[in-house]
XYZ file of N, CA and C in Angstrom:
261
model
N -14.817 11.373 -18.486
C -13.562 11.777 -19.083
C -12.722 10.563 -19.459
N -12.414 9.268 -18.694
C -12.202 8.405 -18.375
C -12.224 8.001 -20.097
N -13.817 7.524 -20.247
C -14.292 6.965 -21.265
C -13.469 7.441 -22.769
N -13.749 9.012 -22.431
C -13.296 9.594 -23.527
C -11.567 9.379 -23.991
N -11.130 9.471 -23.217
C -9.820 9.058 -23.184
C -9.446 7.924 -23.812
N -10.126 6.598 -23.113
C -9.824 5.428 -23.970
C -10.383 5.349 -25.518
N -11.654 5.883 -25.650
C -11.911 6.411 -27.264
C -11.242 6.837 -28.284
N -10.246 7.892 -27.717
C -9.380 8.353 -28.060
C -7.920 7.700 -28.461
N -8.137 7.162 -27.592
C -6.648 5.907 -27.715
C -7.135 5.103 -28.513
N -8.200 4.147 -28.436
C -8.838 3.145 -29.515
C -8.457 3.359 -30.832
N -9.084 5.133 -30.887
C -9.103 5.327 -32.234
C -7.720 5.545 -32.852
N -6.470 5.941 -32.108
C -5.570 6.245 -32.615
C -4.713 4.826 -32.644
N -5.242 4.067 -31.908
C -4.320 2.662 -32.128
C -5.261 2.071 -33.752
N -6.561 2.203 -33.733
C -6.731 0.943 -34.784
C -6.761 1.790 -36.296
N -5.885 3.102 -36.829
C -5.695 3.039 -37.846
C -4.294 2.927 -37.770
N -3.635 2.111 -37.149
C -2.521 1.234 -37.270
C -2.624 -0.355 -37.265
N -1.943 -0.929 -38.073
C -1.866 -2.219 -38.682
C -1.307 -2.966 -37.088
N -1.183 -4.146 -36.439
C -0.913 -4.813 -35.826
C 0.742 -4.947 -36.052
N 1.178 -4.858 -36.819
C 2.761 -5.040 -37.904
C 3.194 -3.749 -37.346
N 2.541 -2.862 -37.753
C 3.140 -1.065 -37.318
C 3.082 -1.107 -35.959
N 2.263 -1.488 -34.928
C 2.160 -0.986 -33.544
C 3.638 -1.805 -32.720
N 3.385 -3.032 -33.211
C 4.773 -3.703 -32.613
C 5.929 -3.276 -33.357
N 6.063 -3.026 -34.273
C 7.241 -2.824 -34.914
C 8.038 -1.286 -33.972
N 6.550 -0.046 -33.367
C 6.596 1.230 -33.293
C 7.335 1.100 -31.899
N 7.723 -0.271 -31.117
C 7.762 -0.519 -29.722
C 9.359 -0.841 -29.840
N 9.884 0.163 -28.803
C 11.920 -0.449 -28.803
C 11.647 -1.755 -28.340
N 12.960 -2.249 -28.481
C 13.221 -3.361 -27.653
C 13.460 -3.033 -26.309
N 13.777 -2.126 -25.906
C 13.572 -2.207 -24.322
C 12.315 -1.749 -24.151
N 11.362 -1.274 -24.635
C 9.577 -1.365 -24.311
C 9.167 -2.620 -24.042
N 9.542 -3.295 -24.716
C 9.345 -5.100 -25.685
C 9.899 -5.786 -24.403
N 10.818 -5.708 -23.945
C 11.274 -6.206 -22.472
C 10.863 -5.983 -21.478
N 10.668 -4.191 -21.057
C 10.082 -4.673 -19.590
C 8.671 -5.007 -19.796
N 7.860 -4.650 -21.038
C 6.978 -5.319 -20.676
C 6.261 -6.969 -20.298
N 7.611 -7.446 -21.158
C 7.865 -9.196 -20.745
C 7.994 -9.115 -19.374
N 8.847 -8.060 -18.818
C 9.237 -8.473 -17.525
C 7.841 -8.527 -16.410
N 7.428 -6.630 -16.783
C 6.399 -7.142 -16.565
C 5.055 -7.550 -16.260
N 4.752 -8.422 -17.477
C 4.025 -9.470 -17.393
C 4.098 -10.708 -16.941
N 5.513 -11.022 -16.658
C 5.975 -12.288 -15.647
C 6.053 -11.983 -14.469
N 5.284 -10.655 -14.127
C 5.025 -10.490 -12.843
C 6.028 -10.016 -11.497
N 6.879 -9.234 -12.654
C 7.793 -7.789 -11.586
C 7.272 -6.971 -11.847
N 7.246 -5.881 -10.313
C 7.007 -4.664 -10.292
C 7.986 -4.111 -10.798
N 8.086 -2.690 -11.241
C 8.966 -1.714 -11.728
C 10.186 -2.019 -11.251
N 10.334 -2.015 -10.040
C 11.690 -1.667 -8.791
C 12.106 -3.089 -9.732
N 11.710 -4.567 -9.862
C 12.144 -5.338 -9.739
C 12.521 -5.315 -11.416
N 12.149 -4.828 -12.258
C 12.352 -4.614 -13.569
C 13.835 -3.762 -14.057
N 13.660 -2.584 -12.662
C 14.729 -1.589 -12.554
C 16.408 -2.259 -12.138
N 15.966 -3.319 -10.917
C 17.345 -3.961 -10.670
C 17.551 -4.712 -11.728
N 16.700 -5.526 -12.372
C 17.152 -6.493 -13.142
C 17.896 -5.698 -14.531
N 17.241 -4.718 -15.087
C 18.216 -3.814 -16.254
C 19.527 -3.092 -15.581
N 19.465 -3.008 -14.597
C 20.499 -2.090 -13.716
C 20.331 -0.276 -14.378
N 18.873 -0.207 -14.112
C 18.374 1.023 -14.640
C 17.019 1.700 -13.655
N 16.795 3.034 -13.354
C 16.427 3.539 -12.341
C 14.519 3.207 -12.395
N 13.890 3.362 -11.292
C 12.597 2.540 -11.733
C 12.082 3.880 -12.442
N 12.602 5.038 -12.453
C 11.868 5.877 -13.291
C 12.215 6.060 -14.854
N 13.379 5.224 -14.957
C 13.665 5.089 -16.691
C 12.535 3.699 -16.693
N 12.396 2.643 -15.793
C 11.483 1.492 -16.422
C 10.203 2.520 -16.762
N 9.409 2.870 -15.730
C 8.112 3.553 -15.730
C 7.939 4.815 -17.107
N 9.008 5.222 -17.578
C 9.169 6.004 -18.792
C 8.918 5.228 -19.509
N 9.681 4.172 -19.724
C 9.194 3.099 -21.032
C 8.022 2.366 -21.394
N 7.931 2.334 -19.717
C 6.202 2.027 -20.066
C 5.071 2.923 -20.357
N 5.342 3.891 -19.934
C 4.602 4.868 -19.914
C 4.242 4.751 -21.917
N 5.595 5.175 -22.291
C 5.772 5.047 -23.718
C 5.170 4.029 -24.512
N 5.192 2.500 -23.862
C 4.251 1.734 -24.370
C 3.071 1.735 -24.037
N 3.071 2.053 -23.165
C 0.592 2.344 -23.008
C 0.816 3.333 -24.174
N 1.162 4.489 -24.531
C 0.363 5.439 -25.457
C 0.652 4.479 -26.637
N 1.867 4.044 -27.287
C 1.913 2.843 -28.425
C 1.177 2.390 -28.484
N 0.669 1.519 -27.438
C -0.605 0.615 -27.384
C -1.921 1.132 -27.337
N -1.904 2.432 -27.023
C -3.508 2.824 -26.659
C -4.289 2.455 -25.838
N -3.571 2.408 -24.619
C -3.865 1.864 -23.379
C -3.460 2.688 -22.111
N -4.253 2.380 -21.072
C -3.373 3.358 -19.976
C -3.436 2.625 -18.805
N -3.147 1.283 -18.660
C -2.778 0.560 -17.632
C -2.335 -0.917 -17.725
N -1.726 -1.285 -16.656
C -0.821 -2.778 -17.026
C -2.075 -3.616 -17.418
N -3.310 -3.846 -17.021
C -3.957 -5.179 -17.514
C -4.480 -4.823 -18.680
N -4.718 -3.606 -19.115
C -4.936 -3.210 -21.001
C -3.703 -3.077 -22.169
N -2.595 -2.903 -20.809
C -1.583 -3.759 -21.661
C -1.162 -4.742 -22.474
N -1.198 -5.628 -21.254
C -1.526 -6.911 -21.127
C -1.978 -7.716 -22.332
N -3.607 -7.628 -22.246
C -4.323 -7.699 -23.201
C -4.587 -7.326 -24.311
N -3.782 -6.362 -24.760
C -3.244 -5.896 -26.062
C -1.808 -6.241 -26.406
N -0.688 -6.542 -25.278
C 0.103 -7.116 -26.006
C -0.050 -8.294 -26.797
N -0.816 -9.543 -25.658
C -1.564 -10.177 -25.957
C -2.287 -10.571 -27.215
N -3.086 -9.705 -27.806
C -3.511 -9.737 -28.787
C -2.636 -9.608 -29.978
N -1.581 -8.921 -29.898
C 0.010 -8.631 -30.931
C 0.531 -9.401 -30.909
N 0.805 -10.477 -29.936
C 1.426 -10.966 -30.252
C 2.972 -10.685 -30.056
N 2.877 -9.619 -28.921
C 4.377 -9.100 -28.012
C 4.530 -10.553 -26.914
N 3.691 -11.032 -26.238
C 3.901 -11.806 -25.118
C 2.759 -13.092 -25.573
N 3.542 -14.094 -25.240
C 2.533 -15.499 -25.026
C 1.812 -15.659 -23.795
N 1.090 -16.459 -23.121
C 0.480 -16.531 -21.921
C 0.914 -17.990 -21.808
């Protein structure tokens, strides 16, 4: 099921342009995922916006399906590839 899932996401991320997928991301998507990728957990993402860890985890949530991904290190590696975050 697993498999199928990410298939599914693949396919719906790559008939979007690299330009469209970042552009499709708020700026607060665009942030915590900077945040993090510099290596805060939610809670620590949540104090730092002064926002509840279940509004951070919404936003992310929101950016895995943007991305076509369903976890922080396929995140990651697809922000990565966009060109959302440097390493």
């Amino acid at each position: 099921m697993k498999g199928m899932h990410d298939a599914i996401n693949t396919a719906a991320v790559s008939g979007k342009g690299a330009e469209e997928i970042v552009s499709s991301l708020t700026e607060r998507e665009r942030e915590i995922l900077r945040l993090i990728f510099d290596g805060k957990c939610s809670n620590e993402v949540a104090d730092i916006l002064c926002v509840s860890k279940r509004t951070v985890d919404f936003h992310l949530a929101r950016a895995y399906v943007k991305l076509g991904v369903s976890n922080r290190f396929q995140a990651f590696k697809r922000a990565m590839e966009l060109g959302i975050i440097n390493a």
